[in-house]
Short mmCIF file of C-alpha atoms and ligand atoms in Angstrom, two decimals:
data_model
loop_
_atom_site.label_atom_id
_atom_site.label_comp_id
_atom_site.label_asym_id
_atom_site.label_seq_id
_atom_site.Cartn_x
_atom_site.Cartn_y
_atom_site.Cartn_z
CA MET A 12 0.00 0.00 0.00
CA GLU A 13 1.36 3.40 -0.96
CA GLN A 14 2.07 5.71 1.97
CA TYR A 15 3.91 8.92 2.59
CA ALA A 16 6.95 8.68 4.86
CA ILE A 17 7.78 12.06 6.38
CA LYS A 18 10.54 13.38 8.60
CA GLY A 19 9.31 16.67 10.00
CA GLY A 20 11.07 19.72 11.25
CA ASN A 21 12.39 21.42 8.09
CA PRO A 22 11.06 24.89 7.29
CA LEU A 23 9.72 24.76 3.74
CA VAL A 24 11.32 27.40 1.58
CA GLY A 25 11.01 28.26 -2.11
CA GLU A 26 8.55 28.67 -4.94
CA VAL A 27 5.78 26.34 -6.02
CA GLU A 28 3.79 26.46 -9.26
CA ILE A 29 0.06 26.03 -8.64
CA GLY A 30 -1.90 23.93 -11.13
CA GLY A 31 -5.36 24.34 -12.61
CA ALA A 32 -8.35 24.18 -10.26
CA LYS A 33 -9.77 20.68 -9.91
CA ASN A 34 -13.21 21.98 -9.00
CA ALA A 35 -13.29 24.19 -12.10
CA ALA A 36 -11.81 21.52 -14.37
CA LEU A 37 -14.50 18.96 -13.52
CA PRO A 38 -17.55 20.98 -14.67
CA ILE A 39 -15.59 22.41 -17.62
CA LEU A 40 -14.72 18.90 -18.84
CA ALA A 41 -18.35 17.84 -18.41
CA ALA A 42 -19.65 20.93 -20.22
CA SER A 43 -17.48 20.17 -23.22
CA VAL A 44 -19.98 17.43 -24.20
CA MET A 45 -22.49 20.21 -24.91
CA THR A 46 -21.04 20.98 -28.35
CA ASP A 47 -20.35 18.84 -31.41
CA GLU A 48 -17.30 20.98 -32.14
CA THR A 49 -13.83 20.42 -30.72
CA VAL A 50 -12.91 21.97 -27.40
CA TYR A 51 -9.32 22.60 -26.29
CA ILE A 52 -8.71 22.84 -22.56
CA ASP A 53 -5.46 24.02 -21.03
CA ASN A 54 -4.12 24.19 -17.44
CA LEU A 55 -5.94 20.94 -16.71
CA PRO A 56 -4.70 19.41 -13.44
CA ASP A 57 -3.44 15.83 -13.77
CA VAL A 58 -5.30 14.50 -10.72
CA ARG A 59 -7.35 11.38 -10.14
CA ASP A 60 -10.80 12.99 -10.18
CA THR A 61 -10.32 14.70 -13.54
CA ASN A 62 -8.83 11.51 -15.00
CA VAL A 63 -11.78 9.42 -13.77
CA LEU A 64 -14.21 11.89 -15.34
CA LEU A 65 -12.31 11.90 -18.64
CA LYS A 66 -12.37 8.10 -18.73
CA ALA A 67 -16.13 8.05 -18.13
CA MET A 68 -16.57 10.61 -20.91
CA GLN A 69 -14.56 8.39 -23.26
CA GLY A 70 -16.88 5.57 -22.21
CA ILE A 71 -19.89 7.40 -23.71
CA GLY A 72 -18.05 8.16 -26.94
CA VAL A 73 -16.23 11.45 -26.32
CA LEU A 74 -13.01 11.53 -28.35
CA GLU A 75 -10.13 12.66 -26.19
CA LYS A 76 -6.64 13.60 -27.30
CA ARG A 77 -4.05 14.53 -24.70
CA THR A 78 -1.93 17.26 -26.20
CA GLY A 79 0.28 17.56 -23.12
CA ARG A 80 0.16 16.65 -19.44
CA HIS A 81 -2.09 19.67 -18.81
CA SER A 82 -4.00 20.03 -22.03
CA VAL A 83 -6.59 18.02 -23.87
CA THR A 84 -8.83 18.28 -26.90
CA LEU A 85 -12.30 16.81 -26.62
CA ASN A 86 -14.88 16.13 -29.27
CA ALA A 87 -18.36 14.92 -28.37
CA ALA A 88 -19.89 14.82 -31.86
CA GLN A 89 -20.23 11.02 -31.75
CA ILE A 90 -21.75 10.41 -28.32
CA SER A 91 -22.84 6.78 -28.29
CA SER A 92 -24.67 6.61 -24.96
CA LEU A 93 -26.42 8.92 -22.51
CA VAL A 94 -25.89 6.42 -19.68
CA VAL A 95 -22.76 7.08 -17.60
CA GLU A 96 -22.01 3.98 -15.58
CA ASP A 97 -18.21 3.70 -15.60
CA GLU A 98 -17.12 1.57 -12.61
CA ASN A 99 -15.14 4.44 -11.03
CA ILE A 100 -17.54 7.28 -11.80
CA LYS A 101 -19.61 6.85 -8.65
CA LYS A 102 -16.50 7.47 -6.57
CA ILE A 103 -16.33 11.09 -7.68
CA ARG A 104 -18.79 13.80 -6.82
CA ALA A 105 -18.51 15.55 -10.15
CA SER A 106 -20.01 12.62 -12.05
CA TYR A 107 -23.32 14.44 -11.67
CA TYR A 108 -22.12 17.34 -13.79
CA LEU A 109 -22.68 15.06 -16.78
CA LEU A 110 -26.39 15.10 -15.85
CA GLY A 111 -26.74 18.85 -16.35
CA ALA A 112 -24.53 18.85 -19.44
CA LEU A 113 -26.24 15.91 -21.20
CA LEU A 114 -29.72 17.03 -20.15
CA GLY A 115 -29.04 20.47 -21.64
CA LYS A 116 -27.77 19.11 -24.96
CA TYR A 117 -29.72 15.85 -25.40
CA ARG A 118 -32.69 16.36 -23.04
CA GLN A 119 -31.82 13.06 -21.41
CA ALA A 120 -29.16 11.53 -19.14
CA GLU A 121 -28.56 8.69 -16.71
CA VAL A 122 -25.61 8.88 -14.32
CA ALA A 123 -24.54 6.64 -11.43
CA LEU A 124 -25.34 8.30 -8.09
CA PRO A 125 -22.35 10.39 -7.05
CA GLY A 126 -19.85 9.62 -4.29
CA GLY A 127 -16.96 11.89 -3.37
CA CYS A 128 -15.30 12.58 -0.04
CA ASP A 129 -17.21 11.32 3.00
CA ILE A 130 -17.50 14.66 4.78
CA GLY A 131 -21.19 14.81 5.56
CA CYS A 132 -24.61 14.35 4.04
CA ARG A 133 -24.25 15.48 0.45
CA ALA A 134 -27.81 16.00 -0.66
CA ILE A 135 -28.78 16.57 -4.30
CA ASP A 136 -32.28 17.92 -3.75
CA GLN A 137 -31.37 21.36 -5.14
CA HIS A 138 -30.02 19.83 -8.36
CA ILE A 139 -33.26 17.89 -8.75
CA LYS A 140 -35.37 20.95 -7.91
CA GLY A 141 -33.51 22.97 -10.56
CA PHE A 142 -33.86 20.36 -13.30
CA LYS A 143 -37.56 19.95 -12.51
CA ALA A 144 -38.08 23.71 -12.64
CA LEU A 145 -36.68 23.61 -16.18
CA GLY A 146 -39.31 21.01 -17.08
CA ALA A 147 -37.33 17.77 -16.69
CA GLU A 148 -38.47 14.63 -14.95
CA VAL A 149 -35.92 13.29 -12.48
CA TRP A 150 -35.98 9.92 -10.75
CA ILE A 151 -33.63 7.39 -9.19
CA GLU A 152 -33.57 3.78 -10.36
CA HIS A 153 -31.06 0.95 -9.96
CA GLY A 154 -28.40 3.28 -8.52
CA LEU A 155 -28.70 5.78 -11.37
CA ILE A 156 -30.15 9.29 -11.38
CA LYS A 157 -32.21 9.54 -14.52
CA THR A 158 -33.53 12.68 -16.10
CA ARG A 159 -35.51 13.36 -19.24
CA ALA A 160 -37.36 16.31 -20.77
CA ASP A 161 -39.43 16.78 -23.91
CA LYS A 162 -38.30 20.36 -23.78
CA LEU A 163 -36.40 22.51 -21.31
CA VAL A 164 -37.90 25.90 -20.58
CA GLY A 165 -36.15 28.68 -18.66
CA SER A 166 -37.43 29.30 -15.14
CA HIS A 167 -36.93 31.29 -11.95
CA ILE A 168 -35.12 29.10 -9.43
CA TYR A 169 -34.42 30.00 -5.81
CA MET A 170 -31.80 27.70 -4.27
CA ASP A 171 -32.72 26.81 -0.68
CA CYS A 172 -29.04 26.61 0.20
CA VAL A 173 -25.92 27.89 -1.50
CA SER A 174 -24.69 24.91 -3.49
CA VAL A 175 -21.72 24.88 -5.85
CA GLY A 176 -22.83 21.66 -7.52
CA ALA A 177 -26.50 22.62 -7.96
CA THR A 178 -25.63 26.08 -9.31
CA ILE A 179 -23.26 24.52 -11.83
CA ASN A 180 -25.63 21.76 -12.91
CA VAL A 181 -28.60 24.08 -13.40
CA MET A 182 -26.43 26.66 -15.18
CA MET A 183 -25.35 24.00 -17.70
CA ALA A 184 -28.83 22.67 -18.41
CA ALA A 185 -30.34 26.20 -18.56
CA SER A 186 -27.71 27.32 -21.08
CA MET A 187 -29.50 25.23 -23.70
CA ALA A 188 -33.09 25.68 -22.45
CA GLU A 189 -35.66 27.84 -24.26
CA GLY A 190 -35.90 31.35 -22.80
CA GLN A 191 -34.44 32.89 -19.68
CA THR A 192 -33.48 31.25 -16.37
CA THR A 193 -32.70 33.12 -13.18
CA ILE A 194 -30.83 31.31 -10.39
CA GLU A 195 -31.17 33.10 -7.05
CA ASN A 196 -29.01 32.38 -4.02
CA ALA A 197 -26.43 31.03 -6.47
CA ALA A 198 -22.94 29.94 -5.38
CA LYS A 199 -20.25 32.56 -6.11
CA GLU A 200 -17.13 30.38 -6.00
CA PRO A 201 -14.36 31.15 -8.54
CA HIS A 202 -15.00 27.78 -10.19
CA VAL A 203 -18.66 28.68 -10.77
CA VAL A 204 -17.47 31.84 -12.54
CA ASP A 205 -14.88 29.86 -14.50
CA LEU A 206 -17.53 27.47 -15.79
CA ALA A 207 -19.77 30.41 -16.77
CA ASN A 208 -16.84 31.99 -18.65
CA PHE A 209 -16.15 28.69 -20.40
CA LEU A 210 -19.81 28.25 -21.40
CA ASN A 211 -19.91 31.86 -22.62
CA SER A 212 -16.77 31.19 -24.68
CA MET A 213 -18.83 28.40 -26.34
CA GLY A 214 -21.66 30.82 -27.16
CA ALA A 215 -23.78 30.59 -23.99
CA ARG A 216 -25.37 33.78 -22.64
CA ILE A 217 -24.75 33.79 -18.89
CA LYS A 218 -24.61 36.97 -16.83
CA GLY A 219 -24.05 37.55 -13.14
CA ALA A 220 -21.82 34.56 -12.31
CA GLY A 221 -19.86 35.54 -9.20
CA THR A 222 -22.94 37.28 -7.71
CA ASP A 223 -25.85 35.51 -6.06
CA VAL A 224 -28.15 36.05 -9.05
CA ILE A 225 -27.20 34.36 -12.31
CA ARG A 226 -29.23 35.09 -15.45
CA ILE A 227 -29.03 32.72 -18.39
CA LYS A 228 -30.57 33.19 -21.83
CA GLY A 229 -30.79 29.76 -23.42
CA VAL A 230 -29.23 29.17 -26.83
CA SER A 231 -29.96 26.36 -29.27
CA ARG A 232 -26.35 25.36 -29.91
CA LEU A 233 -22.91 25.81 -28.44
CA HIS A 234 -19.68 25.88 -30.42
CA GLY A 235 -16.06 24.86 -29.88
CA SER A 236 -13.69 26.82 -27.70
CA GLU A 237 -10.14 27.14 -26.42
CA TYR A 238 -10.03 27.71 -22.70
CA THR A 239 -7.51 27.94 -19.86
CA ILE A 240 -8.69 26.80 -16.42
CA ILE A 241 -8.12 29.11 -13.42
CA PRO A 242 -5.46 28.25 -10.80
CA ASP A 243 -6.44 26.07 -7.86
CA GLN A 244 -7.32 28.22 -4.87
CA ILE A 245 -7.20 25.26 -2.46
CA GLU A 246 -3.89 23.82 -3.67
CA ALA A 247 -2.42 27.32 -3.25
CA GLY A 248 -3.97 27.71 0.21
CA THR A 249 -2.59 24.33 1.30
CA PHE A 250 0.99 25.38 0.42
CA MET A 251 0.45 28.77 2.09
CA PHE A 252 -0.49 26.95 5.31
CA ALA A 253 2.51 24.64 4.86
CA ALA A 254 4.66 27.79 5.18
CA ALA A 255 2.80 28.74 8.37
CA LEU A 256 3.13 25.31 10.00
CA THR A 257 6.78 24.76 9.17
CA LYS A 258 7.93 28.35 9.90
CA GLY A 259 8.84 28.58 6.26
CA ASP A 260 8.88 31.02 3.36
CA ILE A 261 6.85 29.84 0.37
CA THR A 262 5.82 31.70 -2.76
CA VAL A 263 2.82 30.23 -4.55
CA LYS A 264 3.05 31.14 -8.24
CA ASN A 265 0.39 31.24 -10.95
CA VAL A 266 -2.41 32.21 -8.55
CA ILE A 267 -5.19 34.79 -8.56
CA PRO A 268 -4.61 36.64 -5.25
CA LYS A 269 -8.25 37.83 -5.14
CA HIS A 270 -9.36 34.18 -4.82
CA LEU A 271 -7.07 33.76 -1.81
CA GLU A 272 -8.26 36.75 0.22
CA SER A 273 -10.05 34.86 3.00
CA ILE A 274 -7.06 32.52 3.33
CA SER A 275 -4.44 35.28 3.49
CA ALA A 276 -6.58 37.26 5.97
CA LYS A 277 -6.44 34.30 8.39
CA LEU A 278 -2.71 33.78 7.82
CA LEU A 279 -2.11 37.44 8.72
CA GLU A 280 -4.27 37.06 11.84
CA ILE A 281 -2.22 34.10 13.07
CA GLY A 282 1.04 35.99 12.63
CA CYS A 283 2.35 35.30 9.12
CA GLU A 284 3.60 37.95 6.72
CA ILE A 285 2.21 38.05 3.21
CA LYS A 286 3.58 39.72 0.12
CA GLU A 287 1.27 39.85 -2.84
CA SER A 288 2.13 40.46 -6.49
CA ASP A 289 0.03 40.14 -9.66
CA ASP A 290 0.04 36.36 -9.83
CA ALA A 291 1.97 35.21 -6.77
CA MET A 292 1.70 35.27 -2.98
CA ARG A 293 4.65 34.90 -0.63
CA VAL A 294 3.96 33.64 2.89
CA VAL A 295 6.69 34.04 5.51
CA CYS A 296 6.28 32.75 9.01
CA SER A 297 8.96 33.32 11.61
CA LYS A 298 7.01 33.82 14.85
CA PRO A 299 4.92 31.45 16.98
CA LEU A 300 1.42 31.10 15.51
CA ARG A 301 -1.38 33.01 17.26
CA HIS A 302 -4.84 31.58 17.88
CA THR A 303 -7.97 32.76 16.04
CA HIS A 304 -11.55 31.76 15.32
CA VAL A 305 -12.80 30.51 11.97
CA LYS A 306 -16.20 29.84 10.46
CA THR A 307 -16.32 28.23 7.01
CA LEU A 308 -18.78 29.86 4.64
CA PRO A 309 -19.59 29.89 0.93
CA TYR A 310 -17.27 32.12 -1.15
CA PRO A 311 -16.06 34.77 -0.42
CA GLY A 312 -16.02 33.32 3.12
CA PHE A 313 -13.32 30.99 4.41
CA PRO A 314 -13.58 27.76 2.33
CA THR A 315 -14.60 24.48 3.94
CA ASP A 316 -11.93 22.89 1.72
CA MET A 317 -9.30 24.78 3.79
CA GLN A 318 -10.80 23.88 7.18
CA PRO A 319 -8.47 20.95 7.99
CA GLN A 320 -5.39 22.95 6.92
CA ILE A 321 -6.18 25.89 9.23
CA THR A 322 -7.18 23.56 12.07
CA VAL A 323 -3.82 21.75 11.99
CA ALA A 324 -2.11 25.16 12.08
CA LEU A 325 -4.19 26.37 15.03
CA GLY A 326 -3.36 23.14 16.84
CA LEU A 327 0.20 24.46 17.03
CA SER A 328 -0.72 28.02 18.04
CA THR A 329 -0.67 29.75 21.38
CA GLY A 330 -4.11 29.93 22.99
CA THR A 331 -7.54 28.54 22.22
CA SER A 332 -9.19 28.68 18.81
CA ILE A 333 -12.68 27.76 17.67
CA VAL A 334 -13.31 26.43 14.15
CA THR A 335 -16.87 25.89 12.94
CA ASP A 336 -17.64 24.17 9.64
CA THR A 337 -21.03 25.47 8.53
CA ILE A 338 -20.95 23.65 5.17
CA PHE A 339 -20.35 19.97 5.95
CA GLU A 340 -21.29 18.32 9.25
CA ASN A 341 -18.70 15.56 9.28
CA ARG A 342 -15.45 17.19 8.28
CA PHE A 343 -13.48 16.77 11.50
CA LYS A 344 -12.76 13.04 11.20
CA TYR A 345 -9.03 13.72 10.93
CA VAL A 346 -8.94 15.16 14.47
CA ASP A 347 -8.52 11.67 15.98
CA GLU A 348 -5.45 11.25 13.78
CA LEU A 349 -4.07 14.63 14.83
CA THR A 350 -4.54 13.67 18.47
CA ARG A 351 -1.94 10.92 17.88
CA MET A 352 0.53 13.73 17.18
CA GLY A 353 -0.27 15.40 20.49
CA ALA A 354 -2.99 17.86 19.37
CA ASP A 355 -5.53 18.93 22.00
CA ILE A 356 -8.78 19.33 20.06
CA LYS A 357 -12.33 18.64 21.17
CA VAL A 358 -15.03 18.33 18.54
CA GLU A 359 -18.63 19.13 19.42
CA GLY A 360 -20.89 18.69 16.41
CA THR A 361 -19.58 20.95 13.68
CA THR A 362 -17.26 22.91 15.98
CA ALA A 363 -13.72 22.13 17.04
CA ILE A 364 -12.26 23.70 20.17
CA ILE A 365 -8.52 23.77 19.76
CA ASN A 366 -6.06 24.31 22.57
CA GLY A 367 -2.77 25.06 20.87
CA VAL A 368 0.02 22.72 21.99
CA GLY A 369 3.05 24.38 20.37
CA ARG A 370 4.48 21.12 18.98
CA TYR A 371 3.41 17.91 17.28
CA THR A 372 5.26 14.62 17.42
CA GLY A 373 5.35 12.23 14.46
CA ALA A 374 2.91 9.28 14.36
CA SER A 375 1.26 6.78 12.01
CA LEU A 376 -1.81 8.37 10.48
CA SER A 377 -4.55 7.59 8.01
CA ALA A 378 -5.95 10.14 5.56
CA PRO A 379 -9.75 10.15 5.91
CA ASP A 380 -10.43 12.30 2.83
CA LEU A 381 -8.74 14.59 0.32
CA ARG A 382 -8.20 17.88 2.16
CA ALA A 383 -7.78 16.30 5.59
CA GLY A 384 -5.18 13.98 4.06
CA ALA A 385 -3.19 16.93 2.74
CA ALA A 386 -3.51 18.70 6.10
CA LEU A 387 -2.16 15.64 7.95
CA VAL A 388 0.85 15.53 5.62
CA VAL A 389 1.54 19.19 6.37
CA ALA A 390 1.17 18.48 10.11
CA GLY A 391 3.73 15.67 9.67
CA LEU A 392 6.15 18.12 8.04
CA ALA A 393 5.87 20.34 11.12
CA ALA A 394 6.13 17.49 13.63
CA GLU A 395 9.20 16.22 15.44
CA GLY A 396 10.37 12.85 14.10
CA PHE A 397 8.76 10.45 11.64
CA THR A 398 5.19 10.44 10.42
CA MET A 399 3.57 7.89 8.14
CA VAL A 400 0.36 8.76 6.28
CA ASP A 401 -1.60 6.00 4.55
CA GLU A 402 -4.78 6.02 2.41
CA ILE A 403 -3.03 8.68 0.33
CA HIS A 404 -5.09 7.79 -2.74
CA TYR A 405 -7.47 10.43 -1.36
CA ILE A 406 -4.79 13.08 -1.71
CA ALA A 407 -4.16 12.07 -5.34
CA ARG A 408 -7.79 12.99 -6.08
CA GLY A 409 -6.97 16.67 -5.95
CA TYR A 410 -3.23 17.33 -5.61
CA GLU A 411 -0.87 16.76 -8.51
CA ASP A 412 2.62 15.56 -7.53
CA PHE A 413 1.96 16.64 -3.94
CA HIS A 414 5.08 15.06 -2.43
CA LEU A 415 7.30 16.15 -5.34
CA LYS A 416 6.22 19.79 -4.94
CA LEU A 417 6.85 19.51 -1.18
CA GLN A 418 10.28 17.92 -1.78
CA ALA A 419 11.22 20.84 -4.05
CA LEU A 420 10.50 23.13 -1.06
CA GLY A 421 12.90 21.14 1.11
CA ALA A 422 10.46 18.70 2.69
CA GLN A 423 11.70 15.28 3.71
CA ILE A 424 8.84 13.24 2.30
CA GLU A 425 8.77 10.16 0.11
CA LEU A 426 6.19 7.90 -1.46
CA VAL A 427 6.91 4.42 -0.09
CA ASN A 428 5.40 1.05 -0.90
CA SER A 429 6.95 -1.45 1.50
CA ASP A 430 8.60 -1.79 4.93
CA ARG A 431 11.94 -1.95 3.15
CA GLU A 432 11.34 1.41 1.50
CA ILE A 433 10.29 2.89 4.85
CA GLN A 434 13.52 1.65 6.47
CA LYS A 435 15.53 3.04 3.55
CA PHE A 436 13.85 6.44 3.98
CA LYS A 437 14.57 6.44 7.72
CA LEU A 438 18.24 5.61 7.13
CA LYS A 439 18.49 8.32 4.48
CA VAL A 440 17.00 11.16 6.53
CA GLY A 441 18.56 10.03 9.82
C1 EPZ B 6 -18.25 21.27 -4.00
O1 EPZ B 6 -18.99 20.16 -3.52
C2 EPZ B 6 -16.80 20.83 -4.04
N1 EPZ B 6 -16.70 19.68 -4.93
C3 EPZ B 6 -16.31 20.48 -2.65
O2 EPZ B 6 -14.92 20.23 -2.74
C4 EPZ B 6 -16.52 21.68 -1.71
O3 EPZ B 6 -16.20 21.29 -0.40
C5 EPZ B 6 -17.97 22.13 -1.77
O4 EPZ B 6 -18.38 22.41 -3.14
C6 EPZ B 6 -18.22 23.42 -0.97
O5 EPZ B 6 -17.40 24.44 -1.45
C7 EPZ B 6 -16.60 19.86 -6.24
O6 EPZ B 6 -16.56 20.98 -6.73
C8 EPZ B 6 -16.47 18.65 -7.08
P1 EPZ B 6 -22.26 22.00 -2.32
P2 EPZ B 6 -20.57 20.15 -3.66
O7 EPZ B 6 -23.33 21.52 -3.21
O8 EPZ B 6 -20.94 20.81 -4.94
C9 EPZ B 6 -25.78 21.16 0.82
C10 EPZ B 6 -12.90 19.12 -2.34
O9 EPZ B 6 -12.26 18.88 -1.29
N2 EPZ B 6 -26.60 20.76 -0.36
O10 EPZ B 6 -21.82 23.43 -2.44
O11 EPZ B 6 -21.01 18.76 -3.41
C11 EPZ B 6 -24.69 20.15 1.09
O12 EPZ B 6 -25.14 19.06 1.86
C12 EPZ B 6 -14.41 18.94 -2.38
O13 EPZ B 6 -12.37 19.51 -3.40
C13 EPZ B 6 -27.93 20.45 -0.18
O14 EPZ B 6 -28.47 20.48 0.93
O15 EPZ B 6 -20.99 21.07 -2.43
C14 EPZ B 6 -23.69 21.02 1.81
O16 EPZ B 6 -24.02 21.11 3.15
C15 EPZ B 6 -14.94 18.29 -1.15
N3 EPZ B 6 -28.66 20.10 -1.29
C16 EPZ B 6 -23.85 22.39 1.16
O17 EPZ B 6 -25.13 22.37 0.53
C17 EPZ B 6 -28.11 20.04 -2.53
O18 EPZ B 6 -28.83 19.71 -3.49
C18 EPZ B 6 -22.81 22.76 0.14
O19 EPZ B 6 -22.70 21.72 -0.81
C19 EPZ B 6 -26.76 20.38 -2.69
C20 EPZ B 6 -26.01 20.74 -1.59
#
């Protein structure tokens, strides 16, 4: 079983290039089935979730040509099936983006019920409500969500909660509906805006993405496009917190600083220095971390996908911090693992009360999901001695070359596959 072997204690120093945003890439890939013309996508992250989605798209007849590690051309003129049942597709959340995309173009789709990280109840009622408001029937049968419409007609849809996935799905289907759709209480995340920009580059007529009211005038066809995906806000944030935890000095390059505002605000509060330029952020941390309080919120609030990373940092701070996750109710499962490193954290429902302990000691840990897995690795890099992290397949869902990028910053981390390799690593790093 692949694991990360880590020897902590080195400050991480240097520059790291941030890749394309996974959570933008997934809906953009799905939306490329909405045209018969060829689509070229650049800055595509080479991570497990995007690769699983691409394979499922090939399975329904999408022609894919990799033009480089981070670029692909896709052509969906010869779709052979509207049933997406690839064996791996149910493991990823974004499988359901093919519902909105195929429903919009073909008025019909069947997709295996989505999985994704086990971080809480991940309802899909708002997706279903949106599709129904556009005139589609939606039902669940034999593990598939099925949807069909004789015609899709624009509608006024109020989302009962702010949902990234539902906003994206409805936006895709509505782009090819007849007439105008208004989505109220829409999600404002950068990846929602990126998808809207991509759809507009294909001829869609979407206005207001990035605000809580999105207006879409349906069009009858979409055309090909060349598009570059935005940088990954969460990958960048994870490296910024790695600088904080290891008392390092890291510059994240190829980022959009505006997307990182809530993250840098918290880093400043806990005592880091930040230098911002047009497309880079430098985080320097030389003092003991201070405590603070955090509440995760939809964008532009502090992202739930950064909650484990800030919690592991606050675990090392002076004083008591309170972190509340208002988005997912089960996203503190990694706290038991962190306790093995000496953290003093009590979880009550969706709130963690963190008494900073000043130091972690290395331990054997298991990654419970993608972001928590990355946060535990960073905790290991800050800890005294050796840390092992297993179940790292979760991390590969959303971080490209995670350990290689960390190594380039001076981290002592290696991907190991056997006891022998672990012993070799221990001998090497001493
Ligand atoms: C997206 O998940 C991301 N996934 C998640 O990133 C991210 O944590 C989440 O948005 C919040 O930012 C992808 O983009 C593939 P939601 P999604 O719909 O779309 C409730 C990562 O680590 N809700 O915005 O599934 C839901 O239960 C992953 O990269 C309903 O009640 O999230 C949750 O409490 C993990 N009904 C809240 O809304 C619905 O129909 C937000 O969920 C839909 C959602």
